[in-house]
Coordinates of C-alpha atoms and ligand atoms in Angstrom, one line a residue:
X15 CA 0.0 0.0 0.0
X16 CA 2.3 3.0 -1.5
X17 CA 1.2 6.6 -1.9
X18 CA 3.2 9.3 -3.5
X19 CA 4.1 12.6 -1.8
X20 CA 5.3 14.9 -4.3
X21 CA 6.7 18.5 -3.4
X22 CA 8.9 21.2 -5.2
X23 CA 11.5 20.8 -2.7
X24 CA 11.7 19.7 0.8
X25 CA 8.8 21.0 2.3
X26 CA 6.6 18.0 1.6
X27 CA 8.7 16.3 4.3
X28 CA 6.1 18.1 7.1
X29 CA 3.7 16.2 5.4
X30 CA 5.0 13.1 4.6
X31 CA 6.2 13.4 8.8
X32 CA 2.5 13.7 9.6
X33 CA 0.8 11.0 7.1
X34 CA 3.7 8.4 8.0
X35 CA 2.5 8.8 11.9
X36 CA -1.2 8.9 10.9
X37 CA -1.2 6.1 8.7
X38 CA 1.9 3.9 10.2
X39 CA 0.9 0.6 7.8
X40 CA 1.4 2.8 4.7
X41 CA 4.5 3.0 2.6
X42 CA 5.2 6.4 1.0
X43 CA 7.5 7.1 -2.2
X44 CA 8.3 10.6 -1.9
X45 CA 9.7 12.6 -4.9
X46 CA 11.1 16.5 -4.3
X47 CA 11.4 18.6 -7.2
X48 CA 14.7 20.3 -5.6
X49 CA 16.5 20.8 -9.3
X50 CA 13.8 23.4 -10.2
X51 CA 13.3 24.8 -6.8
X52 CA 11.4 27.4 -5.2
X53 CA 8.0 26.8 -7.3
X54 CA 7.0 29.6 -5.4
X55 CA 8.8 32.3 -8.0
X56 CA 7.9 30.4 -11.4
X57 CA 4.8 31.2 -13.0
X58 CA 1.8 28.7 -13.3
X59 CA 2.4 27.3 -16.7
X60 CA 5.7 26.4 -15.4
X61 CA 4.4 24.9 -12.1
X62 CA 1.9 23.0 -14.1
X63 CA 4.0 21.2 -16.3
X64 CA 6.9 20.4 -13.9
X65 CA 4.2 19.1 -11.4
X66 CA 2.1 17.1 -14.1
X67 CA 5.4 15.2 -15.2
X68 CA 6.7 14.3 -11.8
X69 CA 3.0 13.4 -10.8
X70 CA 2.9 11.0 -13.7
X71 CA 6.5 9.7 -12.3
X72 CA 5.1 8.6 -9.3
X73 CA 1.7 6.8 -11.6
X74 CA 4.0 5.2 -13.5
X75 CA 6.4 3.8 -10.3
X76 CA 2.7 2.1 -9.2
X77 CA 1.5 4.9 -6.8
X78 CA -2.3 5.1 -7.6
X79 CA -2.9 8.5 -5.5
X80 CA -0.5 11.1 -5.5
X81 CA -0.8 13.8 -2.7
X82 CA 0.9 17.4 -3.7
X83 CA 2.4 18.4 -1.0
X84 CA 3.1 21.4 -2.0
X85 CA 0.2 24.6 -2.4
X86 CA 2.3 26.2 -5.0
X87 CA 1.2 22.6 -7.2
X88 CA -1.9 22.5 -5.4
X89 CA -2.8 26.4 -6.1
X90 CA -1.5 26.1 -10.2
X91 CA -1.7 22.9 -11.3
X92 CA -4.3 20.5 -8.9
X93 CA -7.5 21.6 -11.1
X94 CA -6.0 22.0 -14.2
X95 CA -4.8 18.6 -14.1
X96 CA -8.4 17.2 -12.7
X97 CA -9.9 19.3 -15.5
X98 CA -7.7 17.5 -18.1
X99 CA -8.4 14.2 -16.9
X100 CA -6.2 11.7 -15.1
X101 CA -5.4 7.9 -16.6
X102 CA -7.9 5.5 -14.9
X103 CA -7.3 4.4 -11.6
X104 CA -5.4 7.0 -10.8
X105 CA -5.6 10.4 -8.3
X106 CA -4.0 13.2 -7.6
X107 CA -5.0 15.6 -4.5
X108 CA -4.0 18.5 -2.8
X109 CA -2.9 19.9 0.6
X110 CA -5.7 23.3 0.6
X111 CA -9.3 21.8 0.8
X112 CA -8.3 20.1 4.4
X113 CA -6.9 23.2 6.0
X114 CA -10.2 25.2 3.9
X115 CA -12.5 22.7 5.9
X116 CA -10.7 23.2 9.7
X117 CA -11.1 26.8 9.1
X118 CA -14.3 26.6 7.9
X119 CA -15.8 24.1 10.6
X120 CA -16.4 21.4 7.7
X121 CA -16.1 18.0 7.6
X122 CA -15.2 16.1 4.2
X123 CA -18.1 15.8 2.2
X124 CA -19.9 18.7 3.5
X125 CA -21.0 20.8 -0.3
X126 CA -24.0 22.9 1.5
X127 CA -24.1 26.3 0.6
X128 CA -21.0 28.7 1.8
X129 CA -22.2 30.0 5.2
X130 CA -21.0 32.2 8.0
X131 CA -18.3 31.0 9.6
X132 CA -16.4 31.8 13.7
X133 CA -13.8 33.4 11.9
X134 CA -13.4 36.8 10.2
X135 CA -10.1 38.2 9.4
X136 CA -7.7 35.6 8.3
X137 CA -3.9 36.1 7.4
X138 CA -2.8 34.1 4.6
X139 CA 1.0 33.5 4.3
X140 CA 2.2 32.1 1.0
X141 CA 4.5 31.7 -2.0
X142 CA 4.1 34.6 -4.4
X143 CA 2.7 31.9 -6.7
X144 CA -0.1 30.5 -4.3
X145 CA -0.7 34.4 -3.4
X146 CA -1.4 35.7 -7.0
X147 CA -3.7 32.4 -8.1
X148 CA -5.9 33.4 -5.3
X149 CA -6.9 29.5 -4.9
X150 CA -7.0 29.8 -1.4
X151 CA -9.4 32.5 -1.4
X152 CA -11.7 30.3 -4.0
X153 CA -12.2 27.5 -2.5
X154 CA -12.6 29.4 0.5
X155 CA -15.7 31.1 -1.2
X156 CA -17.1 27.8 -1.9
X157 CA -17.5 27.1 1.6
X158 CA -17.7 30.7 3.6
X159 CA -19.1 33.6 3.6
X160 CA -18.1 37.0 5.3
X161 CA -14.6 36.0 6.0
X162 CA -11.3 38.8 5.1
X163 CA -8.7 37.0 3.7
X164 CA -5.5 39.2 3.7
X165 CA -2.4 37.5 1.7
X166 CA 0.9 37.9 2.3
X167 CA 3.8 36.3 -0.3
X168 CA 6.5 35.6 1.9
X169 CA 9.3 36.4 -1.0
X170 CA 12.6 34.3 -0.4
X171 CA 11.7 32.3 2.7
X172 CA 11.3 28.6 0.8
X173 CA 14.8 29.9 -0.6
X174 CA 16.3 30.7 2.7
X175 CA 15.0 27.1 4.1
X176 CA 16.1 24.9 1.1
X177 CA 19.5 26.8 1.7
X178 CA 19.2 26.1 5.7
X179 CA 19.7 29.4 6.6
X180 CA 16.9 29.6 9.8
X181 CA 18.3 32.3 10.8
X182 CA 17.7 34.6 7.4
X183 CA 14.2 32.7 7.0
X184 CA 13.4 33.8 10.7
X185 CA 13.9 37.5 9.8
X186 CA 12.1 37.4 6.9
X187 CA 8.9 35.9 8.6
X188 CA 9.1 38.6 10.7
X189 CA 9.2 41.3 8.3
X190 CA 6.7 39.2 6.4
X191 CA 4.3 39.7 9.3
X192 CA 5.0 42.9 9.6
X193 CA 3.8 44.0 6.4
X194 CA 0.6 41.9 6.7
X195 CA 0.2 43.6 10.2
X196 CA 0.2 47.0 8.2
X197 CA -2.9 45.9 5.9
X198 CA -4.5 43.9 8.5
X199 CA -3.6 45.0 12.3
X200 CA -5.7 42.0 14.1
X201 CA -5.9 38.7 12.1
X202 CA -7.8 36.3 13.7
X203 CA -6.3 33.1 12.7
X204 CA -3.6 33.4 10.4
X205 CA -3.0 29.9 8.0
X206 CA 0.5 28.7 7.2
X207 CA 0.1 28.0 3.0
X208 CA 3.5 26.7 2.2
X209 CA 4.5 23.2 3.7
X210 CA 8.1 24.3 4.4
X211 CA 6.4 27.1 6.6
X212 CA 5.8 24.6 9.5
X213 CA 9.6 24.7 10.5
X214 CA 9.0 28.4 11.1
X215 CA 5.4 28.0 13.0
X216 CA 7.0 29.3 16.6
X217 CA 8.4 32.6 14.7
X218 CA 4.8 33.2 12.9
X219 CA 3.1 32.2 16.2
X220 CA 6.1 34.6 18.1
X221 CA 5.5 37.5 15.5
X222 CA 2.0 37.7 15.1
X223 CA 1.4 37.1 19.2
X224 CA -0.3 34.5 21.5
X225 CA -4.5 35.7 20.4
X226 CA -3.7 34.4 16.6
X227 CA -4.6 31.1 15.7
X228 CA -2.2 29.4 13.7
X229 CA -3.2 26.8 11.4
X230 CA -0.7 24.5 9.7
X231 CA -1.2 21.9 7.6
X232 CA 0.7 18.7 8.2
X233 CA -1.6 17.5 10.8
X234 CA -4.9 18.2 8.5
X235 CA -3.4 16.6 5.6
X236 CA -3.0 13.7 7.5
X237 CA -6.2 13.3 9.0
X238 CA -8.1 14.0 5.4
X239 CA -5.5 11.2 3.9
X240 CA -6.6 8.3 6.6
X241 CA -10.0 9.5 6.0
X242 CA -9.7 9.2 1.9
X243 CA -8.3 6.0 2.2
X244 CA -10.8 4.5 4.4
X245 CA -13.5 5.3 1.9
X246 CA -11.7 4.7 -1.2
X247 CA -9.4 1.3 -0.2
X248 CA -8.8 1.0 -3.6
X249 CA -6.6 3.5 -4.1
X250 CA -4.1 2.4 -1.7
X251 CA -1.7 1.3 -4.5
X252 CA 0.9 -1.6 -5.0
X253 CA 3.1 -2.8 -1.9
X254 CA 6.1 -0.6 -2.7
X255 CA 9.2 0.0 -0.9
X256 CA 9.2 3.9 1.1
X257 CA 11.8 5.2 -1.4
X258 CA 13.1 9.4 -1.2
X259 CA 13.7 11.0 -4.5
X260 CA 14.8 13.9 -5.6
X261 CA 15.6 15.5 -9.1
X262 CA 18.6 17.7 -7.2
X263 CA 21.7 16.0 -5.7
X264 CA 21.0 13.0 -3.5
X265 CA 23.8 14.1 -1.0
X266 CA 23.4 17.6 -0.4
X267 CA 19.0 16.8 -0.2
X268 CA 19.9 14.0 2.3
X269 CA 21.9 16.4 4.1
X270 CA 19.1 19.4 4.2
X271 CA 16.5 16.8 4.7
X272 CA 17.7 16.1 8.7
X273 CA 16.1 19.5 9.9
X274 CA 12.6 18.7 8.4
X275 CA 12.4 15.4 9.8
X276 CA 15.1 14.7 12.7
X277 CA 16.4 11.6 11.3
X278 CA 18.7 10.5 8.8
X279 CA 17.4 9.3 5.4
X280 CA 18.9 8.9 2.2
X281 CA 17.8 10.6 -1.0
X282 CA 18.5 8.5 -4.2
X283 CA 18.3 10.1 -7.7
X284 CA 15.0 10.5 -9.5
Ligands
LIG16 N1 6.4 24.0 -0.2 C1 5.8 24.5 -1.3 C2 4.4 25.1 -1.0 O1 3.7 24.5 -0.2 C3 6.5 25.2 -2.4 C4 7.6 26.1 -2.1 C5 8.3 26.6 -3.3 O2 8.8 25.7 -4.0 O3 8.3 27.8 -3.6 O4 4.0 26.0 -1.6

C-alpha cells in the first residue's frame, strides 16, 4: 500500500512526517522537485508542467494517489490537471481543501451552501505563486461567507529554508508579518500556505502574538489522507518499498532533509 508525496523541494517532508504517523501501515515514495526549486517564484504554466510530469512519475512507479504536497502545485496545477483528466485508476490531491475545511468548521463531504463561519479576518501567508492564483481565497468562497482573507507572499523564505539558513528565513517571517500587520492589524487566525512554513510555525506564532490562531497543515493533511483511504481502499496502491527521490543531488538533499524530519534518510536520484 504505496502513496506518492510529491513536493517542489523539501517542504513535503512536514507532510509526509505527519501522514507516515497517521497512517503507520502505509508506505510512501516521496519525490522533491529540488533541481527546479522554489516553485514559489515560477509562473503557473511552469508549475503545471513540472508538477504534471513528476505526478505521472510517481503513476508510473505504481503509486495510484499522489498527494501534492506542496500549495504552489496544489494552487497552479491541482484543477487543471483534474480538469484535463487523469489515466484511470489514478488520483491526484491536494494539501488546501483540508486546512479550507478546519477553518471553515467542515467535515469532508460537507457541499451545503457557503455560510458564516467563527472566523473573520484571516492572514494568509504564501509563496508569491499560491498568493497571485488566489486558490486559497476560491475554494474558500465555496465554503464561507463574510470571511477577510489578507495574503501575504512571503518572497525568499522557501529559498532561505532549502539553503538552511533559519536564521535569514526567521527574519524574513518577521518582516513578512509585519507587512501583513500593516494591511490587517488583528488577524484572527492566520493559515500557514506553504508546507516548508511549518519549521517556522514558533516565529509566525512569536510575531504575530499569543491571540492568533495558527493553522498548519501537516496534521490536517494527514487526518483528510486516513479519511480518503478509508472510503476509497482502492486506491491504496501496489506494496512498494518507502523510497526518497529527488531531481537535485541525492547528497546535499539527504543532508538538508535532517532538519525537516530529525532523522537520517537517504535521497537517491529521481
Ligand atoms: N512547499 C511548497 C508550497 O507548499 C513550495 C515552495 C516553493 O517551491 O516555492 O508552496
Amino acid at each position: 500500500m504505496t502513496v506518492g508525496i510529491f513536493d517542489s523541494g523539501l517542504g513535503g517532508l512536514t507532510v509526509l512526517d505527519a501522514v507516515s504517523r497517521r497512517l503507520p501501515e502505509m508506505t510512501f515514495i516521496y519525490l522533491g522537485d529540488n533541481a527546479h526549486a522554489p516553485y514559489g517564484v515560477r509562473d503557473a504554466d511552469d508549475v503545471y508542467c513540472l508538477t504534471k510530469s513528476h505526478v505521472q512519475k510517481l503513476w508510473d512507479m505504481g503509486c495510484d494517489l499522489v498527494v501534492l504536497a506542496c500549495n504552489t502545485a496544489s494552487a497552479a496545477a491541482l484543477r487543471r490537471m483534474q480538469e484535463d483528466g487523469v489515466p484511470k485508476g489514478k488520483r491526484v490531491l491536494g494539501v488546501f481543501v483540508p486546512l479550507i475545511e478546519a477553518l471553515t468548521e467542515r467535515t469532508w463531504g460537507d457541499n451545503s451552501p457557503p455560510r458564516e463561519v467563527g472566523v473573520k479576518n484571516v492572514a494568509l501567508f504564501a509563496t508569491p505563486a499560491t498568493v497571485s492564483s488566489r486558490a486559497f481565497q476560491r475554494e474558500l468562497a465555496f465554503r464561507a461567507i463574510g470571511v477577510d482573507v489578507e495574503a501575504q507572499a512571503c518572497g525568499g523564505v522557501v529559498d532561505a529554508i532549502e539553503e538552511g539558513d533559519m536564521i535569514l528565513a526567521e527574519a524574513l517571517v518577521r518582516s513578512h508579518v509585519e507587512a501583513l500587520k500593516r494591511k490587517m492589524p488583528h488577524p484572527q487566525a492566520a493559515v500557514l500556505g506553504c508546507t516548508h512554513y511549518p519549521l517556522l510555525q514558533e516565529a509566525f506564532q512569536a510575531a504575530l502574538g499569543p491571540d492568533v490562531q495558527v493553522f498548519s497543515q501537516a496534521d490536517l493533511v494527514a487526518e483528510s489522507l486516513a479519511d480518503y483511504l478509508d472510503r476509497h481502499p482502492q486506491m491504496t496502491g501496489a506494496d512498494l518499498p518507502a523510497r526518497f527521490l529527488t531531481t537535485g543531488d541525492p547528497k546535499r538533499v539527504s543532508d538538508r532533509a535532517m532538519q525537516f524530519l530529525r532523522r537520517k534518510i537517504a535521497f537517491e536520484a529521481a
